[in-house]
Amino acid sequence: SSCVQMIPSNELIQQSKITKLWQTREISNFTYLLYLNILSGRSFNDISQYPVFPWILKDYTSDTLNLDDEAIYRDLSKPIGALNPKCIAKMKRKLAECPDPSQYCLFRSHFSTSAFVIGYLIRLEPFSTLHICLQGGSYDIGERLFYSIPKAWISITNDQQNDFRELIPEFFFDETFLINSNGFDLGYLISGPNGEREKRINDVELPKWSKSPRDFINIHRKALESDYVSSHLHNWINLIFGVHQRSIDHDNLFHPYTYPDSINDNSFDLSVIQGYAANFGIYPTCLFTQSHPKREINRPIHVHFQLPMIDPNDSIIWCNNGTFLTGK
């Protein structure tokens, strides 16, 4: 069949069958999220626009997990910054006092930035070297490194929260980023008034319910494909890729310069906007102009239909039978 090269991403997603395939459980949650990232302009080759995946669990302290228990899952209808009621109340007070329309936002830091990606992948090259370059020739202090998954969750959900980072795809398929196989000297955590060393930072500290990095990835991936996440993932997609990208009603309003449409004919200082976006994050291109449909739950999963893997460097081609091809 003949193929046509598609243009706007939202038109591509509307005319393709990918959302329907996800709805009918012919592709996994992981595969669908990966495609949405790529179609919205995210790429593994660009740390400023790296693929973004959601935190899906909120229990990182129990000895075991029951993936059928809804109480262990994060509320996917809220952005990270709104999970803590005290935190979002503080953000709303600041918003109400904001005198400058160009600074009108709930969250000044983003859910995906170059620094966050480098931080998550600091045990791998070239990210370790990139981190050292960003820090002026040495690793940052231990407490600010990614050294523990439970502590990272506490960081984004505490009352004084200024940390709104979501996850990256590696949390669901690649345990190597959790292991300091290169033996990098990441320093120590410090405790006590006199700066006593507590412990050396090495492999990432895991939740109690995982026995090893691989075990964590396996459990985490199963959680991503759970019925609970399948039933609620459309809400998170609305926040990141859809109609609630800029919604005060859904507590989801980031700095204006992080949105792609901040660059237009009226942009007074392009370099300022570009600099802000490079440092503080870029929102994905909006893929859905209407609320994202829910997934069909009461039917078996069929994985016989496998979409081809997309090289983010390739152009994406949509065929009139609803499938994707890629081409240089």
XYZ file of N, CA and C in Angstrom, residues 14-271:
774
model
N -4.107 10.859 15.440
C -5.534 10.724 15.211
C -5.830 9.743 14.078
N -5.005 9.741 13.055
C -5.280 8.913 11.897
C -4.688 7.506 12.003
N -3.786 7.328 12.918
C -3.195 6.001 13.086
C -4.096 5.128 13.956
N -3.722 3.874 14.081
C -4.489 2.923 14.888
C -3.818 2.671 16.246
N -2.789 3.407 16.555
C -2.005 3.064 17.732
C -2.802 3.182 19.025
N -3.632 4.223 19.147
C -4.432 4.367 20.367
C -5.456 3.242 20.469
N -6.048 2.881 19.357
C -7.013 1.779 19.363
C -6.332 0.465 19.735
N -5.125 0.267 19.228
C -4.386 -0.948 19.579
C -4.097 -1.003 21.079
N -3.807 0.160 21.659
C -3.594 0.200 23.109
C -4.906 -0.061 23.844
N -5.973 0.553 23.375
C -7.268 0.359 24.022
C -7.673 -1.108 24.047
N -7.443 -1.797 22.950
C -7.843 -3.202 22.847
C -6.768 -4.155 23.361
N -5.732 -3.604 24.005
C -4.700 -4.377 24.703
C -3.864 -5.226 23.750
N -3.673 -4.721 22.540
C -2.812 -5.407 21.587
C -1.373 -4.909 21.657
N -1.169 -3.815 22.334
C 0.186 -3.378 22.668
C 0.199 -3.020 24.151
N 1.357 -3.086 24.736
C 1.489 -2.871 26.176
C 1.462 -1.388 26.529
N 1.280 -1.099 27.813
C 1.376 0.278 28.287
C 2.756 0.858 27.990
N 3.793 0.052 28.196
C 5.158 0.508 27.948
C 5.338 0.912 26.482
N 4.924 0.043 25.568
C 5.081 0.325 24.138
C 4.298 1.568 23.737
N 3.092 1.705 24.263
C 2.272 2.857 23.913
C 2.915 4.154 24.396
N 3.395 4.162 25.632
C 4.044 5.363 26.159
C 5.297 5.712 25.360
N 6.033 4.692 24.955
C 7.241 4.945 24.175
C 6.889 5.608 22.839
N 5.847 5.115 22.193
C 5.427 5.705 20.923
C 4.922 7.127 21.106
N 4.166 7.370 22.160
C 3.686 8.733 22.393
C 4.848 9.692 22.588
N 5.865 9.257 23.308
C 7.044 10.093 23.502
C 7.704 10.433 22.168
N 7.899 9.425 21.347
C 8.579 9.644 20.067
C 7.749 10.542 19.147
N 6.451 10.290 19.103
C 5.591 11.088 18.235
C 5.456 12.529 18.719
N 5.723 12.762 20.005
C 5.630 14.123 20.540
C 6.960 14.849 20.493
N 7.968 14.221 19.893
C 9.247 14.887 19.722
C 10.317 14.520 20.727
N 10.019 13.575 21.631
C 11.035 13.151 22.595
C 11.990 12.160 21.930
N 13.231 12.105 22.430
C 14.237 11.259 21.796
C 15.275 10.814 22.820
N 15.737 9.567 22.690
C 16.835 9.072 23.523
C 18.143 9.780 23.184
N 18.173 10.473 22.052
C 19.379 11.179 21.625
C 19.396 12.647 22.040
N 18.418 13.080 22.808
C 18.336 14.479 23.231
C 17.956 14.512 24.705
N 18.935 14.772 25.577
C 18.637 14.731 27.012
C 17.737 15.877 27.442
N 17.616 16.933 26.634
C 16.699 18.018 26.973
C 15.258 17.655 26.634
N 15.072 16.632 25.802
C 13.736 16.148 25.448
C 13.722 14.618 25.494
N 14.177 14.088 26.603
C 14.269 12.644 26.782
C 12.872 12.073 27.034
N 12.621 10.830 26.623
C 11.308 10.236 26.903
C 10.968 10.289 28.388
N 9.712 10.590 28.677
C 9.254 10.716 30.062
C 8.215 9.649 30.350
N 8.369 8.976 31.486
C 7.441 7.947 31.955
C 6.972 8.329 33.359
N 5.835 7.812 33.794
C 5.302 8.241 35.096
C 5.833 7.431 36.280
N 5.948 8.083 37.435
C 5.977 7.343 38.688
C 4.627 6.637 38.800
N 4.620 5.363 39.060
C 3.337 4.650 39.109
C 3.028 4.065 40.483
N 4.063 3.918 41.318
C 3.876 3.369 42.655
C 4.103 4.439 43.706
N 3.533 4.247 44.886
C 3.811 5.140 46.002
C 4.273 4.377 47.247
N 4.363 3.056 47.148
C 4.835 2.244 48.274
C 6.252 1.767 47.984
N 7.214 2.364 48.665
C 8.611 1.974 48.502
C 9.221 1.521 49.817
N 8.349 1.184 50.798
C 8.827 0.785 52.121
C 8.378 -0.609 52.555
N 7.318 -1.144 51.944
C 6.821 -2.463 52.358
C 7.792 -3.569 51.961
N 7.744 -4.673 52.688
C 8.612 -5.811 52.393
C 8.162 -6.539 51.132
N 6.867 -6.520 50.866
C 6.325 -7.166 49.672
C 5.269 -6.259 49.055
N 4.966 -6.502 47.787
C 3.933 -5.740 47.088
C 2.858 -6.676 46.563
N 1.620 -6.257 46.701
C 0.506 -6.935 46.057
C 0.046 -6.042 44.922
N 0.371 -6.405 43.699
C 0.073 -5.552 42.551
C -1.411 -5.425 42.258
N -2.232 -6.210 42.945
C -3.680 -6.083 42.810
C -4.272 -5.102 43.817
N -3.433 -4.583 44.701
C -3.882 -3.654 45.728
C -3.771 -2.218 45.205
N -4.895 -1.560 45.013
C -4.888 -0.211 44.450
C -4.193 0.803 45.358
N -4.055 0.483 46.630
C -3.476 1.427 47.585
C -1.992 1.667 47.353
N -1.324 0.811 46.585
C 0.122 0.969 46.386
C 0.440 1.899 45.219
N -0.584 2.333 44.481
C -0.335 3.090 43.254
C -0.484 4.593 43.452
N 0.280 5.334 42.703
C 0.211 6.787 42.673
C -1.061 7.218 41.940
N -1.614 8.347 42.320
C -2.772 8.915 41.645
C -2.318 9.502 40.311
N -2.673 8.840 39.217
C -2.230 9.254 37.888
C -3.040 10.409 37.311
N -4.058 10.853 38.021
C -4.839 11.988 37.539
C -4.242 13.318 37.984
N -3.194 13.258 38.817
C -2.563 14.475 39.323
C -1.105 14.524 38.903
N -0.612 15.721 38.576
C 0.825 15.848 38.330
C 1.598 15.632 39.625
N 2.885 15.355 39.502
C 3.717 15.098 40.673
C 3.572 16.199 41.716
N 3.561 17.453 41.285
C 3.522 18.566 42.215
C 2.233 18.704 42.988
N 1.191 17.983 42.581
C -0.101 18.078 43.256
C -0.409 16.860 44.116
N 0.529 15.930 44.225
C 0.277 14.733 45.021
C 0.231 15.046 46.507
N 1.006 16.031 46.945
C 1.004 16.439 48.341
C 0.087 17.655 48.490
N -1.013 17.541 49.243
C -1.972 18.650 49.361
C -1.340 19.934 49.896
N -0.426 19.820 50.862
C 0.206 21.017 51.423
C 1.077 21.706 50.378
N 1.752 20.905 49.576
C 2.623 21.464 48.558
C 1.829 22.217 47.501
N 0.768 21.617 46.991
C 0.007 22.283 45.931
C -0.713 23.516 46.474
N -1.111 23.485 47.745
C -1.734 24.664 48.354
C -0.737 25.816 48.406
N 0.520 25.506 48.727
C 1.564 26.529 48.753
C 1.788 27.099 47.358
N 1.811 26.228 46.348
C 2.008 26.679 44.976
C 0.866 27.590 44.515
N -0.348 27.275 44.936
C -1.497 28.088 44.540
C -1.451 29.453 45.208
N -0.976 29.511 46.435
C -0.835 30.809 47.101
C 0.176 31.683 46.361
N 1.291 31.085 45.962
C 2.302 31.831 45.210
C 1.747 32.289 43.868
N 0.948 31.440 43.224
C 0.357 31.795 41.936
C -0.568 32.998 42.078
N -1.356 33.010 43.142
C -2.295 34.101 43.361
C -1.579 35.432 43.592
N -0.340 35.367 44.070
C 0.430 36.578 44.364
C 1.344 36.983 43.212
N 1.334 36.218 42.115
C 2.253 36.484 41.010
C 1.811 37.721 40.228
N 2.642 38.781 40.180
C 2.248 40.014 39.486
C 2.608 40.029 38.003
N 3.451 39.090 37.571
C 3.991 39.111 36.210
C 3.358 37.999 35.374
N 2.549 38.325 34.363
C 1.902 37.287 33.541
C 2.901 36.345 32.871
N 4.114 36.843 32.566
C 5.108 35.994 31.907
C 5.673 34.938 32.853
N 5.418 35.110 34.160
C 5.905 34.153 35.147
C 4.758 33.358 35.771
N 3.573 33.452 35.178
C 2.365 32.860 35.761
C 2.411 31.336 35.624
N 2.613 30.652 36.740
C 2.688 29.182 36.717
C 2.606 28.637 38.136
N 2.268 27.366 38.244
C 2.320 26.660 39.522
C 3.718 26.130 39.793
N 4.357 25.600 38.750
C 5.640 24.923 38.921
C 6.703 25.579 38.045
N 7.789 25.982 38.667
C 8.885 26.598 37.913
C 9.884 25.558 37.431
N 10.088 24.507 38.176
C 10.919 23.414 37.674
C 10.011 22.387 37.004
N 10.595 21.520 36.200
C 9.808 20.692 35.290
C 9.815 19.229 35.705
N 9.041 18.417 34.975
C 9.025 16.984 35.248
C 10.083 16.231 34.455
N 10.740 16.913 33.511
C 11.799 16.271 32.730
C 12.781 17.339 32.279
N 14.032 17.231 32.717
C 15.079 18.169 32.326
C 16.355 17.391 32.026
N 17.279 18.051 31.386
C 18.579 17.424 31.120
C 19.235 16.979 32.416
N 19.170 17.826 33.438
C 19.807 17.504 34.716
C 19.178 16.278 35.354
N 17.855 16.126 35.244
C 17.196 14.953 35.812
C 17.639 13.677 35.099
N 17.694 13.738 33.781
C 18.109 12.564 33.006
C 19.543 12.171 33.360
N 20.431 13.159 33.371
C 21.830 12.901 33.735
C 21.910 12.337 35.152
N 21.093 12.887 36.052
C 21.103 12.411 37.432
C 20.686 10.966 37.556
N 19.620 10.582 36.848
C 19.164 9.192 36.894
C 20.225 8.239 36.319
N 20.916 8.680 35.278
C 21.840 7.805 34.545
C 23.302 8.048 34.913
N 23.549 8.622 36.070
C 24.889 9.057 36.452
C 25.895 7.913 36.566
N 25.426 6.694 36.716
C 26.331 5.549 36.836
C 26.769 5.002 35.484
N 26.296 5.614 34.421
C 26.639 5.200 33.058
C 27.324 6.341 32.336
N 28.148 6.000 31.365
C 28.712 7.012 30.479
C 27.824 7.149 29.237
N 27.732 8.361 28.671
C 28.517 9.568 28.973
C 27.931 10.439 30.070
N 26.896 9.940 30.762
C 26.155 10.785 31.695
C 26.979 11.159 32.920
N 27.849 10.251 33.352
C 28.706 10.588 34.490
C 29.610 11.769 34.155
N 30.209 11.723 32.972
C 31.082 12.822 32.541
C 30.290 14.110 32.354
N 29.076 14.016 31.802
C 28.233 15.197 31.633
C 27.904 15.823 32.977
N 27.615 14.978 33.968
C 27.317 15.498 35.306
C 28.516 16.260 35.873
N 29.691 15.685 35.741
C 30.907 16.332 36.248
C 31.131 17.671 35.551
N 30.878 17.717 34.248
C 31.020 18.981 33.520
C 30.033 20.024 34.030
N 28.789 19.606 34.275
C 27.782 20.532 34.776
C 28.135 21.063 36.157
N 28.836 20.235 36.953
C 29.182 20.611 38.319
C 30.555 21.259 38.437
N 31.147 21.596 37.306
C 32.407 22.308 37.340
C 33.621 21.472 37.671
N 33.556 20.161 37.349
C 34.749 19.338 37.490
C 34.699 18.269 38.557
N 33.583 18.139 39.267
C 33.479 17.108 40.298
C 32.018 16.708 40.461
N 31.776 15.594 41.134
C 30.402 15.187 41.417
C 29.770 16.142 42.430
N 28.472 16.285 42.332
C 27.726 17.079 43.304
C 27.792 16.395 44.669
N 27.382 17.099 45.728
C 27.378 16.473 47.052
C 26.429 15.281 47.055
N 26.748 14.291 47.870
C 26.047 13.016 47.838
C 24.549 13.108 47.998
N 24.075 13.977 48.899
C 22.646 14.078 49.170
C 21.853 14.547 47.956
N 22.528 15.197 47.017
C 21.814 15.680 45.829
C 21.919 14.724 44.649
N 22.625 13.611 44.799
C 22.712 12.612 43.736
C 21.519 11.661 43.816
N 21.284 10.946 42.737
C 20.270 9.893 42.735
C 20.904 8.644 43.345
N 20.636 8.420 44.621
C 21.264 7.301 45.324
C 20.256 6.314 45.899
N 18.958 6.656 45.864
C 17.948 5.804 46.481
C 16.604 6.046 45.823
N 15.925 4.974 45.424
C 14.573 5.116 44.871
C 13.583 5.543 45.951
N 13.577 4.912 47.143
C 12.667 5.402 48.190
C 12.902 6.861 48.547
N 14.175 7.298 48.631
C 14.458 8.690 48.992
C 14.045 9.637 47.854
N 14.163 9.191 46.607
C 13.714 10.025 45.482
C 12.210 10.255 45.564
N 11.455 9.216 45.927
C 10.003 9.365 46.062
C 9.662 10.348 47.190
N 10.393 10.257 48.305
C 10.172 11.197 49.405
C 10.457 12.625 48.943
N 11.498 12.787 48.133
C 11.881 14.117 47.657
C 10.778 14.776 46.852
N 10.055 14.001 46.050
C 9.035 14.605 45.189
C 7.665 14.684 45.853
N 7.530 14.158 47.071
C 6.217 14.166 47.718
C 6.233 14.806 49.097
N 7.348 15.408 49.506
C 7.371 16.016 50.837
C 6.717 17.393 50.828
N 6.492 17.930 52.033
C 5.769 19.201 52.164
C 6.517 20.377 51.556
N 7.840 20.330 51.580
C 8.655 21.427 51.077
C 9.076 21.213 49.628
N 8.309 20.437 48.947
C 8.661 19.948 47.622
C 8.998 21.047 46.622
N 10.135 20.862 45.960
C 10.475 21.666 44.791
C 11.077 20.752 43.731
N 10.635 19.504 43.756
C 11.169 18.443 42.911
C 9.979 17.785 42.225
N 9.848 18.005 40.922
C 8.668 17.538 40.203
C 9.014 16.531 39.111
N 10.128 15.854 39.246
C 10.597 14.964 38.180
C 9.768 13.688 38.090
N 9.456 13.318 36.869
C 8.880 12.008 36.589
C 10.039 11.043 36.298
N 9.719 9.874 35.767
C 10.731 8.850 35.523
C 11.156 8.835 34.060
N 12.126 7.987 33.766
C 12.584 7.745 32.397
C 12.308 6.276 32.075
N 12.287 5.896 30.800
C 11.914 4.520 30.430
C 12.783 3.441 31.071
N 14.053 3.758 31.351
C 14.966 2.756 31.905
C 14.448 2.131 33.193
N 13.613 2.820 33.933
C 13.059 2.275 35.170
C 12.194 1.038 34.919
N 11.864 0.784 33.657
C 10.970 -0.315 33.336
C 11.597 -1.389 32.448
N 12.879 -1.208 32.077
C 13.444 -2.234 31.207
C 14.947 -2.460 31.355
N 15.671 -1.625 32.084
C 17.131 -1.720 32.066
C 17.701 -1.498 33.459
N 18.131 -2.570 34.107
C 18.643 -2.451 35.470
C 20.047 -1.882 35.555
N 20.753 -1.766 34.408
C 22.166 -1.377 34.472
C 22.363 0.028 35.038
N 21.392 0.915 34.874
C 21.575 2.280 35.368
C 21.495 2.341 36.895
N 21.049 1.260 37.517
C 20.959 1.202 38.972
C 22.232 0.659 39.620
N 23.156 0.184 38.793
C 24.354 -0.500 39.288
C 25.592 0.323 38.946
N 26.436 0.537 39.915
C 27.676 1.288 39.698
C 28.767 0.343 39.194
N 28.530 -0.245 38.024
C 29.455 -1.241 37.478
C 30.791 -0.633 37.079
N 30.821 0.683 36.864
C 32.066 1.349 36.511
C 32.905 1.735 37.723
N 32.353 1.546 38.906
C 33.092 1.873 40.116
C 33.365 3.353 40.291
N 32.452 4.210 39.828
C 32.645 5.648 39.978
C 32.650 6.037 41.458
N 33.519 6.959 41.812
C 33.590 7.458 43.184
C 32.563 8.572 43.342
N 31.356 8.201 43.767
C 30.241 9.129 43.868
C 30.182 9.831 45.220
N 31.142 9.552 46.076
C 31.202 10.248 47.355
C 30.408 9.559 48.444
N 30.115 10.326 49.486
C 29.452 9.800 50.680
C 28.209 10.614 51.005
N 27.290 9.949 51.708
C 26.210 10.669 52.364
C 26.749 11.150 53.704
N 26.365 12.340 54.091
C 26.890 12.949 55.302
C 25.808 12.973 56.381
N 26.174 12.642 57.598
C 25.243 12.732 58.721
C 25.970 13.329 59.916
N 25.230 13.969 60.800
C 25.830 14.542 61.989
C 26.221 15.989 61.816
N 26.283 16.744 62.922
C 26.564 18.187 62.866
C 27.971 18.524 62.411
N 28.887 17.573 62.540
C 30.276 17.835 62.181
C 30.648 17.253 60.822
N 29.641 16.887 60.036
C 29.886 16.373 58.696
C 30.442 14.975 58.655
N 30.035 14.133 59.624
C 30.513 12.754 59.619
C 30.009 12.008 58.390
N 30.857 11.168 57.833
C 30.444 10.364 56.696
C 29.538 9.229 57.166
N 28.423 9.059 56.470
C 27.497 7.997 56.836
C 27.794 6.723 56.054
N 27.753 6.806 54.729
C 28.048 5.642 53.901
C 28.397 6.096 52.495
N 29.193 5.262 51.825
C 29.583 5.566 50.456
C 28.405 5.309 49.517
N 28.245 6.173 48.526
C 27.211 5.994 47.511
C 27.740 5.047 46.443
N 26.987 4.007 46.166
C 27.421 3.019 45.183
C 26.233 2.667 44.282
N 25.720 1.447 44.377
C 24.512 1.093 43.638
C 23.317 1.857 44.226
N 22.270 2.024 43.420
C 21.081 2.717 43.888
C 20.364 1.870 44.937
N 19.993 2.498 46.021
C 19.227 1.809 47.070
C 17.831 1.487 46.538
N 17.418 0.240 46.703
C 16.154 -0.238 46.156
C 15.071 -0.312 47.228
N 13.802 -0.376 46.825
C 12.739 -0.622 47.805
C 12.917 -1.993 48.454
N 12.380 -2.163 49.648
C 12.521 -3.429 50.363
C 11.902 -4.587 49.596
N 10.890 -4.292 48.782
C 10.184 -5.370 48.103
C 10.926 -5.926 46.892
N 12.091 -5.397 46.577
C 12.886 -5.940 45.467
C 14.201 -6.489 46.000
N 14.577 -7.637 45.488
C 15.773 -8.333 45.978
C 17.035 -7.926 45.220
N 16.882 -7.366 44.047
C 18.018 -7.018 43.201
C 17.556 -5.987 42.179
N 18.493 -5.323 41.496
C 18.077 -4.390 40.437
C 17.184 -5.031 39.386
N 17.524 -6.237 38.973
C 16.688 -6.906 37.969
C 15.305 -7.214 38.528
N 15.254 -7.623 39.791
C 13.973 -7.906 40.419
C 13.126 -6.635 40.481
N 13.776 -5.505 40.798
C 13.044 -4.236 40.811
C 12.439 -3.947 39.441
N 13.245 -4.084 38.389
C 12.750 -3.793 37.033
C 11.588 -4.713 36.690
N 11.694 -5.990 37.009
C 10.624 -6.940 36.692
C 9.322 -6.581 37.408
N 9.409 -6.283 38.708
C 8.212 -5.931 39.467
C 7.644 -4.601 38.981
N 8.530 -3.658 38.733
C 8.097 -2.332 38.297
C 7.397 -2.404 36.944
N 7.927 -3.232 36.046
C 7.301 -3.381 34.729
C 5.930 -4.058 34.852
N 5.828 -5.041 35.735
C 4.522 -5.683 35.963
C 3.526 -4.672 36.519
N 3.994 -3.799 37.399
C 3.112 -2.771 37.948
C 2.628 -1.827 36.849
N 3.530 -1.483 35.919
C 3.154 -0.619 34.806
C 2.059 -1.248 33.953
N 2.090 -2.565 33.830
C 1.106 -3.263 33.000
C -0.101 -3.751 33.800
N -0.212 -3.337 35.053
C -1.302 -3.795 35.918
C -2.651 -3.239 35.473
N -3.701 -3.842 35.976
C -5.051 -3.368 35.656
C -5.275 -1.960 36.188
N -4.718 -1.662 37.372
C -4.917 -0.321 37.922
C -4.313 0.731 36.998
N -3.052 0.552 36.605
C -2.406 1.527 35.738
C -3.119 1.587 34.387
N -3.495 0.429 33.852
C -4.214 0.407 32.576
C -5.518 1.199 32.649
N -6.157 1.178 33.812
C -7.438 1.871 33.978
C -7.283 3.371 34.162
N -6.098 3.816 34.560
C -5.920 5.227 34.906
C -4.847 5.941 34.081
N -4.161 5.223 33.222
C -3.051 5.819 32.480
C -3.514 6.943 31.564
N -4.734 6.866 31.063
C -5.234 7.929 30.185
C -5.232 9.283 30.888
N -5.413 9.286 32.212
C -5.399 10.550 32.953
C -4.017 11.200 32.911
N -2.974 10.393 33.082
C -1.606 10.918 33.031
C -1.264 11.360 31.609
N -1.732 10.626 30.614
C -1.493 11.003 29.216
C -2.128 12.364 28.926
N -3.308 12.621 29.486
C -3.941 13.928 29.312
C -3.061 15.049 29.860
N -2.379 14.789 30.968
C -1.530 15.805 31.593
C -0.255 16.061 30.798
N 0.336 15.007 30.264
C 1.649 15.125 29.636
C 1.557 15.337 28.131
N 0.663 14.639 27.473
C 0.584 14.675 26.008
C -0.743 15.222 25.483
N -1.650 15.624 26.361
C -2.992 15.920 25.890
C -3.611 17.209 26.374
N -4.914 17.161 26.550
C -5.728 18.367 26.734
C -5.475 19.089 28.047
N -4.858 18.443 29.006
C -4.624 19.087 30.302
C -3.173 19.512 30.474
N -2.459 19.685 29.352
C -1.071 20.123 29.436
C -0.929 21.462 30.150
N -1.923 22.313 30.013
C -1.858 23.647 30.608
C -3.203 23.936 31.267
N -3.471 23.198 32.358
C -4.790 23.267 32.986
C -4.665 23.615 34.458
N -5.101 24.804 34.826
C -5.109 25.187 36.229
C -6.129 24.369 36.995
N -7.203 23.932 36.316
C -8.229 23.110 36.970
C -7.684 21.749 37.384
N -6.635 21.296 36.683
C -6.023 20.003 37.014
C -4.664 20.186 37.695
N -4.443 21.378 38.232
C -3.197 21.688 38.959
C -1.975 21.374 38.109
N -2.061 21.700 36.836
C -0.992 21.324 35.904
C -0.613 22.522 35.042
N 0.155 23.438 35.641
C 0.539 24.639 34.924
C 2.013 24.927 35.198
N 2.832 24.759 34.170
C 4.264 24.977 34.292
C 4.638 26.339 33.714
N 5.894 26.697 33.863
C 6.344 28.000 33.390
C 6.052 28.141 31.895
N 5.572 29.322 31.466
C 5.205 29.499 30.046
C 6.315 29.145 29.077
N 7.580 29.370 29.461
C 8.686 29.131 28.539
C 8.966 27.647 28.300
N 8.351 26.767 29.074
C 8.579 25.334 28.857
C 7.644 24.759 27.789
N 6.655 25.545 27.345
C 5.714 25.069 26.334
C 6.205 25.451 24.937
N 6.073 24.528 23.973
C 6.576 24.810 22.613
C 6.007 26.069 21.992
N 4.745 26.427 22.305
C 4.146 27.592 21.659
C 4.618 28.909 22.249
N 5.563 28.845 23.215
C 6.115 30.105 23.733
C 6.983 30.788 22.686
N 7.442 30.019 21.701
C 8.206 30.595 20.596
C 7.257 30.875 19.436
N 6.991 32.136 19.207
C 6.092 32.542 18.132
C 6.515 33.915 17.620
N 5.692 34.503 16.775
C 6.035 35.791 16.168
C 6.133 36.910 17.197
N 5.519 36.692 18.384
C 5.520 37.732 19.409
C 6.603 37.519 20.468
N 7.428 36.505 20.288
C 8.475 36.227 21.268
C 9.455 37.402 21.318
N 9.551 38.047 22.490
C 10.367 39.267 22.585
C 11.853 38.956 22.698
N 12.200 37.813 23.254
C 13.613 37.479 23.407
C 13.775 35.975 23.261
N 14.037 35.547 22.056
C 14.117 34.118 21.755
C 15.202 33.436 22.570
N 16.332 34.083 22.774
C 17.436 33.464 23.489
C 17.075 33.185 24.944
